[in-house]
Tab-separated table of C-alpha atoms and ligand atoms in Angstrom:
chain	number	residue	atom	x	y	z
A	8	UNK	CA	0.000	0.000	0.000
A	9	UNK	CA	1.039	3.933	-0.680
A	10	UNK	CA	-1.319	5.349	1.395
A	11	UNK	CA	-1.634	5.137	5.330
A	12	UNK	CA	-4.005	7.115	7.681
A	13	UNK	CA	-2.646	9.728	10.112
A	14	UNK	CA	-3.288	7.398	13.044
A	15	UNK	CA	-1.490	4.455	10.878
A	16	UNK	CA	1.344	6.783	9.958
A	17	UNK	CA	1.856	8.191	13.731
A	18	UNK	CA	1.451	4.364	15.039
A	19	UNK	CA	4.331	3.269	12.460
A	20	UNK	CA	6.342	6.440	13.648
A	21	UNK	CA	5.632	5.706	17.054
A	22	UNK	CA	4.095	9.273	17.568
A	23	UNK	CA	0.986	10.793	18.523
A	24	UNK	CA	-1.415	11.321	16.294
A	25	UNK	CA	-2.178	14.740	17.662
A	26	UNK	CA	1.815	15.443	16.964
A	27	UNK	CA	1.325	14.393	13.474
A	28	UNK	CA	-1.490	16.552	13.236
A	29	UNK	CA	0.017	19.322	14.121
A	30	UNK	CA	3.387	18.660	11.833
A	31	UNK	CA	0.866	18.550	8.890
A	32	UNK	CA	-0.437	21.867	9.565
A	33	UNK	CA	2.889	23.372	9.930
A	34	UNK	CA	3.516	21.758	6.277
A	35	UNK	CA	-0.037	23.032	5.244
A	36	UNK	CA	-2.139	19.972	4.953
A	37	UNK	CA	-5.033	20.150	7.135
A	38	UNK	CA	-5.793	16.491	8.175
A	39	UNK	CA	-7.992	14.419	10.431
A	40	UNK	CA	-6.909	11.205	12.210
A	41	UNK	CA	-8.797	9.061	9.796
A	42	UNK	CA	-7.517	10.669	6.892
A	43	UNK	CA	-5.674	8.949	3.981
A	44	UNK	CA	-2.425	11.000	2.943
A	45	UNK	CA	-0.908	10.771	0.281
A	46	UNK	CA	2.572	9.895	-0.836
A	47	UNK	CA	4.224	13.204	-0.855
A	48	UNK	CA	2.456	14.153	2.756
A	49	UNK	CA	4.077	11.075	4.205
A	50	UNK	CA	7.428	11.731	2.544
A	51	UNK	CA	7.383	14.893	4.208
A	52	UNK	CA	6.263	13.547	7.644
A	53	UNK	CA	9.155	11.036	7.520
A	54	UNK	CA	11.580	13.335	5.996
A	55	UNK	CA	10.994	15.216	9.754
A	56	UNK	CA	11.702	12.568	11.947
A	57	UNK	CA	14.401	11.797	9.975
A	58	UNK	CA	13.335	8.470	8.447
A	59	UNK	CA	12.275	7.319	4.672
A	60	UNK	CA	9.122	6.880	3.297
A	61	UNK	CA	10.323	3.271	2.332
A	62	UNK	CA	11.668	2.179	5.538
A	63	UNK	CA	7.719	3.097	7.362
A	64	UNK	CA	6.181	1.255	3.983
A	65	UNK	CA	7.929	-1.671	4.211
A	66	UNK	CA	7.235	-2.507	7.638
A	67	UNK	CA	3.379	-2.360	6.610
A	68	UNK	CA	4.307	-4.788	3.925
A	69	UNK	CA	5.009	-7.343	6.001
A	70	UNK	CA	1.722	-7.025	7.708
A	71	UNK	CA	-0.145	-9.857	7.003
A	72	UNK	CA	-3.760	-7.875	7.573
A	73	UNK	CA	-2.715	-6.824	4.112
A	74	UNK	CA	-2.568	-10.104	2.154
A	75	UNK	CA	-5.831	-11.271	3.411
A	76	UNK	CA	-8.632	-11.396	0.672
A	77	UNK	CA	-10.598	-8.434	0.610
A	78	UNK	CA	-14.494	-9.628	0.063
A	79	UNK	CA	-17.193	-8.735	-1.880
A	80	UNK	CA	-20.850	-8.793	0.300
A	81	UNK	CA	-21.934	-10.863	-2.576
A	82	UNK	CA	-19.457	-13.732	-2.179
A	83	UNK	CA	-20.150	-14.001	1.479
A	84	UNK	CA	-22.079	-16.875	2.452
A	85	UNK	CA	-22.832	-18.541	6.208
A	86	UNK	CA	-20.332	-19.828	7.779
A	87	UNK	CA	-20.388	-21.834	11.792
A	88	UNK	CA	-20.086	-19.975	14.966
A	89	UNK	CA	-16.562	-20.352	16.841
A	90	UNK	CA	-18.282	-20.682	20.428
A	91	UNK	CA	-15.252	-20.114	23.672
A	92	UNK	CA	-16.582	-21.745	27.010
A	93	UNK	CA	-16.322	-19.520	29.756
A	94	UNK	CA	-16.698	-19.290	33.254
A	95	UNK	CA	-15.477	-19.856	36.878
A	96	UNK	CA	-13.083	-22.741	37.930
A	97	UNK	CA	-15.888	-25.886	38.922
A	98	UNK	CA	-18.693	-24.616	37.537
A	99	UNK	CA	-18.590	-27.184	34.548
A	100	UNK	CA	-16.769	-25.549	31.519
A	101	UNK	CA	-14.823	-29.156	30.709
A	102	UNK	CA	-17.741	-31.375	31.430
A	103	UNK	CA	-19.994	-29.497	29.370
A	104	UNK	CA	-17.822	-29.182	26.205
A	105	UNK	CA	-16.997	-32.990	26.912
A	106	UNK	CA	-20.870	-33.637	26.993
A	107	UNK	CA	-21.477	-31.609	23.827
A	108	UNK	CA	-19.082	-33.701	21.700
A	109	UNK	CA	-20.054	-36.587	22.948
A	110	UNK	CA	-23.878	-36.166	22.613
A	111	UNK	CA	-22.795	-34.724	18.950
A	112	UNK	CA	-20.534	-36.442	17.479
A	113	UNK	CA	-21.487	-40.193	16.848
A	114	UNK	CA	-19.812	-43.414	17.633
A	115	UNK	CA	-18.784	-44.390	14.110
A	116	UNK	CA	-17.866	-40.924	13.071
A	117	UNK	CA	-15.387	-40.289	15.977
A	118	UNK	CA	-14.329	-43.974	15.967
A	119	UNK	CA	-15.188	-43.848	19.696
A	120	UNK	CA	-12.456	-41.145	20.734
A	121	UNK	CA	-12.048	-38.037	19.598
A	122	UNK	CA	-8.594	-36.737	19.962
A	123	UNK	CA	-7.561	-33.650	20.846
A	124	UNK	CA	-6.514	-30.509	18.294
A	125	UNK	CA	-8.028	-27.803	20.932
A	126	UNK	CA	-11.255	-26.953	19.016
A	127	UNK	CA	-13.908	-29.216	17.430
A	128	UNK	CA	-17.283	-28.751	15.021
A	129	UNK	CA	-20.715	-30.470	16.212
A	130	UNK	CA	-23.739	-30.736	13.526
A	131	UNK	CA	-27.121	-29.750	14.731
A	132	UNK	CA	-30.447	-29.572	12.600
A	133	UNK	CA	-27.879	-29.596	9.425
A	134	UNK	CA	-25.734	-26.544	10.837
A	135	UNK	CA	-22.291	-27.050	12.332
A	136	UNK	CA	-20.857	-24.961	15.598
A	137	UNK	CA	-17.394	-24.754	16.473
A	138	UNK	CA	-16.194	-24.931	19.785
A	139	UNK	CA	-13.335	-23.854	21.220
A	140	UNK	CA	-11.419	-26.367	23.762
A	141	UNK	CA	-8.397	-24.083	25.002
A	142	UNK	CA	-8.613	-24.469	28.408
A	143	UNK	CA	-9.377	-21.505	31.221
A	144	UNK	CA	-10.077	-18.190	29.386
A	145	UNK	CA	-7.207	-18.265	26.743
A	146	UNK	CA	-8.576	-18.331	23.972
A	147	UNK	CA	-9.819	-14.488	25.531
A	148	UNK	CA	-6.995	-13.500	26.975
A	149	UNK	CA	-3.945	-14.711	25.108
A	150	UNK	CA	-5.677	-14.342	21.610
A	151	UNK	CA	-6.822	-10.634	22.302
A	152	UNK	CA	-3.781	-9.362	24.278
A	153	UNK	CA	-2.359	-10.230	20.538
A	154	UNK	CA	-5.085	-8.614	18.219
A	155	UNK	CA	-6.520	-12.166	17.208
A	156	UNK	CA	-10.510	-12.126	17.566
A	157	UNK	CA	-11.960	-16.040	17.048
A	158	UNK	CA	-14.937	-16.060	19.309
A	159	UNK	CA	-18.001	-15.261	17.953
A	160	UNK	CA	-20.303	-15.925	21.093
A	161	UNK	CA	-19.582	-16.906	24.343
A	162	UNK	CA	-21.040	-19.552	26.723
A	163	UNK	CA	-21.172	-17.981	30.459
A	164	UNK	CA	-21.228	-21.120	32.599
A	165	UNK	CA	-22.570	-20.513	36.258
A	166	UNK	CA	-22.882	-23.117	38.453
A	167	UNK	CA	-26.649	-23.204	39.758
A	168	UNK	CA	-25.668	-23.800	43.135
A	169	UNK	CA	-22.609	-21.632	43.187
A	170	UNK	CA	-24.087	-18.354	41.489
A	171	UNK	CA	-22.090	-15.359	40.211
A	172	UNK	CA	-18.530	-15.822	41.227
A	173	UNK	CA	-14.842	-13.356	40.838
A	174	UNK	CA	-13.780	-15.436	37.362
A	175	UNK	CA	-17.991	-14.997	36.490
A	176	UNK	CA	-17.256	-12.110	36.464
A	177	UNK	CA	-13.732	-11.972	34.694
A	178	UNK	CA	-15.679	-13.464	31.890
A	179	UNK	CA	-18.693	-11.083	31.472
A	180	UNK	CA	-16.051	-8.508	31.414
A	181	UNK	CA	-13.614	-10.137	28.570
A	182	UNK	CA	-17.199	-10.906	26.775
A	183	UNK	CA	-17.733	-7.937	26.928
A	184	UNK	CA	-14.598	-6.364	25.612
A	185	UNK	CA	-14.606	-8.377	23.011
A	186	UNK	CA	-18.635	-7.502	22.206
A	187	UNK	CA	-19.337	-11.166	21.464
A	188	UNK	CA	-23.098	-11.870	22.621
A	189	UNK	CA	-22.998	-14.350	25.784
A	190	UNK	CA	-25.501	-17.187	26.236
A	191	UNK	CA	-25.793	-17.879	30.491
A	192	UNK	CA	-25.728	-21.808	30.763
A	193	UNK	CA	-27.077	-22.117	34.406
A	194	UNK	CA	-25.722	-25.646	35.030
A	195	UNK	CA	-25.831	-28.696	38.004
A	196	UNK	CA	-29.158	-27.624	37.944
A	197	UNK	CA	-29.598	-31.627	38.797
A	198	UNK	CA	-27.739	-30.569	42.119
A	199	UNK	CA	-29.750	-30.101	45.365
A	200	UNK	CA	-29.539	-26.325	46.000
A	201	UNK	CA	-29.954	-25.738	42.748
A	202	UNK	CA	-31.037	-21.868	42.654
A	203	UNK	CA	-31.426	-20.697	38.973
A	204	UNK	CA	-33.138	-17.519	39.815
A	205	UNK	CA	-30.897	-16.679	41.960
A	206	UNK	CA	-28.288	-16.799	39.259
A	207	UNK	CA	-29.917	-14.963	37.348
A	208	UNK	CA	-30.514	-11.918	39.956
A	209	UNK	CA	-26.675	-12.232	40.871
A	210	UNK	CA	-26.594	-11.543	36.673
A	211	UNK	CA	-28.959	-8.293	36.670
A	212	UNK	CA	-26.217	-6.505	38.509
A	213	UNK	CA	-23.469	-7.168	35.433
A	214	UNK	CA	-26.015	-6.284	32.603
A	215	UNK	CA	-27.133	-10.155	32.007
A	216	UNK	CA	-30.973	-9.648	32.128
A	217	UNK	CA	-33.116	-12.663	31.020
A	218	UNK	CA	-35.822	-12.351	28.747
A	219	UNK	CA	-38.504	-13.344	31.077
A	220	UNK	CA	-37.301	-9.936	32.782
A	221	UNK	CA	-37.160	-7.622	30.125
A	222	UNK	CA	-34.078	-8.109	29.057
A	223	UNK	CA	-32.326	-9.862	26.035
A	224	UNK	CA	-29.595	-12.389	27.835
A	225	UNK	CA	-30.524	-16.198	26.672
A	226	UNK	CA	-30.777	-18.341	29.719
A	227	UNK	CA	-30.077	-21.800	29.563
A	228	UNK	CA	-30.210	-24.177	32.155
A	229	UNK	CA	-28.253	-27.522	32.192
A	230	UNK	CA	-26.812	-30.160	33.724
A	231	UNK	CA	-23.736	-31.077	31.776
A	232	UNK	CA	-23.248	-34.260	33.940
A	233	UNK	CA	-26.663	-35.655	33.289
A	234	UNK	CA	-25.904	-34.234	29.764
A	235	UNK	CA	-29.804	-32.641	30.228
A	236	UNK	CA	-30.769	-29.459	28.203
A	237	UNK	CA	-27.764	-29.703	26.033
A	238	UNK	CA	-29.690	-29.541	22.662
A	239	UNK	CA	-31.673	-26.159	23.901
A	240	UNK	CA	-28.167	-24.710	24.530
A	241	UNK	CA	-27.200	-25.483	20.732
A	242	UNK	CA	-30.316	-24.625	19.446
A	243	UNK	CA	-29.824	-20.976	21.424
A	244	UNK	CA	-26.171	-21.237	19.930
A	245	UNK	CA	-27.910	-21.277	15.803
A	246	UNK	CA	-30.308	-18.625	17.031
A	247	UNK	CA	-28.148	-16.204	17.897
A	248	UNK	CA	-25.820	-17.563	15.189
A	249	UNK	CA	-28.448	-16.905	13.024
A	250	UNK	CA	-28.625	-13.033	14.263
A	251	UNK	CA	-25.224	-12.219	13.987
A	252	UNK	CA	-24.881	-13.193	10.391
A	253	UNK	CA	-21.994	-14.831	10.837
A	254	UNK	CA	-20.051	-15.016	6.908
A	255	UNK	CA	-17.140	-15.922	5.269
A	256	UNK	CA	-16.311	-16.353	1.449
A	257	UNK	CA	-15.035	-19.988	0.879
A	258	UNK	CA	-13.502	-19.617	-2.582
A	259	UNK	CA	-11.022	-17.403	-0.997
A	260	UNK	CA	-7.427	-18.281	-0.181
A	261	UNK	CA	-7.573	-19.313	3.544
A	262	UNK	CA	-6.718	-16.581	6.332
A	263	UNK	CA	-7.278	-17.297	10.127
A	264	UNK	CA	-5.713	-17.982	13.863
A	265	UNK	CA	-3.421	-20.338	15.249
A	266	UNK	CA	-5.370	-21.600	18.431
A	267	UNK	CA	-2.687	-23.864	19.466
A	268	UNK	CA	0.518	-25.076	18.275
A	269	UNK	CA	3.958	-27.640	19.710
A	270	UNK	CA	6.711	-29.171	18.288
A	271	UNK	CA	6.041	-32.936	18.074
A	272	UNK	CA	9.111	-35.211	18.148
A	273	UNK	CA	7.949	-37.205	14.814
A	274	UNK	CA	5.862	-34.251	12.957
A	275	UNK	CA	7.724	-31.531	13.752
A	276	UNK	CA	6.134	-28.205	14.273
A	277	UNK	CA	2.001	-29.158	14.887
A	278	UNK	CA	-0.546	-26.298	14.430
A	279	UNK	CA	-4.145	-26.463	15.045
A	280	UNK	CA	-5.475	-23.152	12.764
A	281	UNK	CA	-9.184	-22.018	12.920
A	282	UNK	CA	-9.955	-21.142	9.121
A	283	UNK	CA	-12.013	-17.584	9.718
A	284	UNK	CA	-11.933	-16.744	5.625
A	285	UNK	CA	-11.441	-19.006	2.484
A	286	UNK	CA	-10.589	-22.794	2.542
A	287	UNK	CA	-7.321	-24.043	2.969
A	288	UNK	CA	-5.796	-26.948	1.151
A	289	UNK	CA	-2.861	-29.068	1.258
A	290	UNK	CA	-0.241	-27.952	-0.616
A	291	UNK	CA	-1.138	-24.081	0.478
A	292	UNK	CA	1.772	-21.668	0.787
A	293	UNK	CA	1.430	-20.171	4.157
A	294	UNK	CA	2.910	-17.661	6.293
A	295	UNK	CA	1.589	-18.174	10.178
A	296	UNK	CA	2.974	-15.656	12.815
A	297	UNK	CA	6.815	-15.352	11.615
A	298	UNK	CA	7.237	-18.764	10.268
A	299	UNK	CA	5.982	-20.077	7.116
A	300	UNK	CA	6.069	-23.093	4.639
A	301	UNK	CA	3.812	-25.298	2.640
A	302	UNK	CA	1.155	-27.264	4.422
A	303	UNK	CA	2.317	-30.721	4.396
A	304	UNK	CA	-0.874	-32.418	5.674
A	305	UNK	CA	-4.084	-31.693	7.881
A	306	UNK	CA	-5.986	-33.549	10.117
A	307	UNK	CA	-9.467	-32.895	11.544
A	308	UNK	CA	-10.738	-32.662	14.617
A	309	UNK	CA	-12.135	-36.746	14.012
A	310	UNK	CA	-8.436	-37.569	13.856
A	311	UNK	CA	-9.432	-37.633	10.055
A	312	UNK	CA	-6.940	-36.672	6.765
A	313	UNK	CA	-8.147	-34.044	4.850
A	314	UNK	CA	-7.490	-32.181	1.791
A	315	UNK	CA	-9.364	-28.980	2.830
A	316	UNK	CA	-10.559	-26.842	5.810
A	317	UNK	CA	-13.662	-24.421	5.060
A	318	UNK	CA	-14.568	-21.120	7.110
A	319	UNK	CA	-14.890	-21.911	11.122
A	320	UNK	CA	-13.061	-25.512	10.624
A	321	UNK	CA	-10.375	-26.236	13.153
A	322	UNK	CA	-7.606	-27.981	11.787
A	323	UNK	CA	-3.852	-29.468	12.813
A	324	UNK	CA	-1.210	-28.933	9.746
A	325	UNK	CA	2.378	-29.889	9.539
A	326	UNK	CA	5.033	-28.170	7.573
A	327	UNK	CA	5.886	-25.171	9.047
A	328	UNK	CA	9.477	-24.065	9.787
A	329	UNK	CA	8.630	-23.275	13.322
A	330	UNK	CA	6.270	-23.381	15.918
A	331	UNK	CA	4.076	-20.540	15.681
A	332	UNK	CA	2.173	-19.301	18.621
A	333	UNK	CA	-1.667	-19.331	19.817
A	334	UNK	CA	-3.176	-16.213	18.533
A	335	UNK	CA	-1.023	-15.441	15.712
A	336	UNK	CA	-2.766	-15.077	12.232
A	337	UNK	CA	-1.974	-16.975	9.098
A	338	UNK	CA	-2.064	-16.187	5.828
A	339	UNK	CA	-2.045	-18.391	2.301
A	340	UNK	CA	-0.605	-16.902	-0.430
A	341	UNK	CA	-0.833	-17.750	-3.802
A	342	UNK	CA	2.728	-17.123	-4.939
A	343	UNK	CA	5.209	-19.207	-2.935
A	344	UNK	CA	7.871	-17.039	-3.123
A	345	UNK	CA	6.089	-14.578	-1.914
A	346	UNK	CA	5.074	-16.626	1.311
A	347	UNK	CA	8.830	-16.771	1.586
A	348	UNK	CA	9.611	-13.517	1.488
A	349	UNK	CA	7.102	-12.441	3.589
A	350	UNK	CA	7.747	-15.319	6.180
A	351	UNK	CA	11.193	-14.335	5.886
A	352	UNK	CA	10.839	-10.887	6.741
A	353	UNK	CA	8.511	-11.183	9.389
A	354	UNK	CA	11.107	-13.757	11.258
A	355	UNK	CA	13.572	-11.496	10.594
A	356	UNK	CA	11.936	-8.322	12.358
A	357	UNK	CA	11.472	-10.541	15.478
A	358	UNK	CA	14.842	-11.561	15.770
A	359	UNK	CA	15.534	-8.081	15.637
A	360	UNK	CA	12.941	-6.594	17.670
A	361	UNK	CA	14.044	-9.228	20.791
A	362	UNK	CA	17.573	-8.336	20.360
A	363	UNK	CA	16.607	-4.659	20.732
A	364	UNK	CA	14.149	-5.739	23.403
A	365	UNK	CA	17.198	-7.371	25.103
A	366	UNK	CA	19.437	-4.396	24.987
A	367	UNK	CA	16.456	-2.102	26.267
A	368	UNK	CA	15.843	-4.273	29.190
A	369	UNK	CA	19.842	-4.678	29.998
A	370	UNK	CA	20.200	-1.042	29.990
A	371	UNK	CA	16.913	-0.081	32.366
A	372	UNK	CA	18.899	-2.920	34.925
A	373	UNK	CA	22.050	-1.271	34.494
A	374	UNK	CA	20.313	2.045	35.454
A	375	UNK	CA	18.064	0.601	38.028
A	376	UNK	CA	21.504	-0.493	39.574
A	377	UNK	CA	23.002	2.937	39.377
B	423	LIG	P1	-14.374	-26.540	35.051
B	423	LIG	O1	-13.296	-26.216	36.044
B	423	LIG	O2	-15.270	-25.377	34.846
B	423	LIG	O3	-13.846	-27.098	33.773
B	423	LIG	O4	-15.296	-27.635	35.754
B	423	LIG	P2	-15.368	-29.204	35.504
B	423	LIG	O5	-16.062	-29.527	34.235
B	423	LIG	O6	-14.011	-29.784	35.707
B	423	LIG	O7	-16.346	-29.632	36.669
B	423	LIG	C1	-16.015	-29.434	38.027
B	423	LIG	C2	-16.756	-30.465	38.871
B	423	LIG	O8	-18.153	-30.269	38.755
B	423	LIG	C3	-16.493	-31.895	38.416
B	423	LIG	O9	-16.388	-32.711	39.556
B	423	LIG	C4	-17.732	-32.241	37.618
B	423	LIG	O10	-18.012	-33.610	37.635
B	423	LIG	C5	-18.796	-31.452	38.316
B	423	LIG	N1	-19.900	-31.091	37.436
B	423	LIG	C6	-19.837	-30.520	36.214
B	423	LIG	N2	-21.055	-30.349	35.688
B	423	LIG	C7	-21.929	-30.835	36.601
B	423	LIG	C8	-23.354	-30.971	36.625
B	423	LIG	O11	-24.098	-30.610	35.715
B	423	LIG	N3	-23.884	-31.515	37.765
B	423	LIG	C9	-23.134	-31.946	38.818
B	423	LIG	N4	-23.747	-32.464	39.842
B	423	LIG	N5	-21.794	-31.847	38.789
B	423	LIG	C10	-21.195	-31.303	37.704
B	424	LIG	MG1	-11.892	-27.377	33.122
């Protein structure tokens, strides 16, 4: 790209934007933060803080926000919901994701066990769901704290006998953050002292209001043990699936998030990637985080080979250089060169960027010691 906003250009400068703003109206362009420049604006602005044009450019051309497909509303088509299990410690999150799959996913299909790649797709009424398995609130906290956004609603677990408790709480609040709509799953409601309304005051006071009140929060209640109301919670799931629209444009080259990644002693670096946009294939020239290579196979969720992973699919690949980490993005390109360049680069500026990292840290201890 030649152009780049104000905001863009100060972020790449490492300046404020209201310091930019001001440097442009010294050099007689009047310009808002949202504002496009154009070449000769940001030649200027560089040529002030003493850097080149090309040197802030080619940093954004390593970005890999801008090889990603840009879509057409007409190609876009429904895709699943990526559903993240949330909630305090005990109140069910594992149980109920184990009941889930195994209410879901048949015998035969999952050849009894279903092994574990961190996220896996259910099929209700015809419609898939996929749900996250990272455990705790990671796939929140990790993902966000590095720009990645895979949820698209969250399942608030409260334990019916427990109520509203400090990681509740923790959740509504990353939920929140994130604006993905949460679903309540009020669960061990097969538990003596069972208090579901009580849950669901303890919920008024952090903007959760059921509908029965007045409010728009969905309310399920379950008990994930006695694997009892689990089909209203998906059907709640492809409801307000349904509202959010949720699209994607298959016939795109793939872009997405790594939710989880190792180095395995036999396969080498292991990735599970949630496709968000196009369809990855075997053979696919990918850059992921700041490694990259040629995806050598991919395995489902089932444990299954496949050929190719649509919008919302989780799915483990092999051949990458490296191990990536959870919550970096990935992008295919079509040009395998390219990939290589651009995987190249992008290890490159992290080698450098921890070695300057280093020496800033070594001299804050040297004058911490003075
Ligand atoms: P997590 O920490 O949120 O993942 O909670 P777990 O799924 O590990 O569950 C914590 C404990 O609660 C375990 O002993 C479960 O067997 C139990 N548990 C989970 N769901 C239910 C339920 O619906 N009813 C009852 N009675 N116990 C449950
Ligand atoms: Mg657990």
């Amino acid at each position: 790209t030649d152009t780049l906003t104000v905001s863009e250009l100060a972020e790449k400068l490492n300046k404020d934007t209201a310091e930019i703003i001001k440097k442009l109206m010294f050099l007689g362009v009047m310009a808002t933060k949202n504002q496009d420049l154009d070449k000769d604006s940001i030649e200027l602005i560089c040529e002030e803080y003493g850097v080149t044009a090309e040197q802030v450019v080619e940093v954004d051309e390593i970005d890999l926000d801008n090889f990603k497909t840009e879509e057409k509303a007409e190609d876009l088509i429904e895709r699943p919901a990526v559903v993240t299990i949330m909630g305090h410690v005990d109140h069910g999150k594992t149980t109920l994701l184990d009941s889930i799959r195994d209410t879901k996913v048949t015998e035969g299909e999952a050849g009894g066990i279903t092994q574990h790649i961190g996220a896996y797709q259910v099929e209700d009424n015809g419609k898939k769901v996929t749900f996250l398995d990272t455990p705790g609130h990671a796939a929140f906290t990790s993902m966000r704290s590095r720009g990645a956004q895979v949820t698209d609603i969250a399942i608030l677990v409260v334990a019916a006998d427990d109520g509203v408790m400090p990681q509740t709480v923790e959740a509504i609040n990353h939920a929140k953050a994130a604006e993905v709509p949460i679903i309540v799953a009020v669960n061990k409601m097969d538990k003596e002292g069972a208090n579901p309304d009580r849950v669901m005051q303890e919920l008024t006071e952090h903007e959760l209001i059921p509908e029965d009140w007045g409010g728009d929060t969905i309310f399920v209640q379950l008990s994930a043990i006695k694997r009892e109301g689990i089909d209203d919670l998906l059907e709640m799931i492809l409801l307000v699936s349904e509202v959010e629209e949720l699209k994607a444009n298959p016939n795109s080259n793939a872009n997405g998030t790594v939710i989880e990644a190792q180095l395995d002693k036999g396969r080498g670096s292991v990735a599970t990637l949630l496709v968000q946009n196009g369809t990855l294939h075997v053979g696919d020239a990918i850059v992921v985080g700041n490694t990259y290579g040629r995806v050598r196979a991919m395995v489902n969720d089932l444990g299954r080979r496949v050929q190719a992973a649509g919008p919302s699919t989780p799915v483990e690949i092999t051949g990458l250089n490296e191990v990536p980490a959870a919550g970096d993005q990935f992008v295919v390109f079509s040009n395998e060169k390219q990939a290589r360049q651009v995987g190249e680069a992008r290890q490159q500026k992290q080698i450098e960027e921890k070695r300057t990292d280093k020496a800033k840290v070594s001299l804050d201890d040297l004058f911490e010691q003075i």
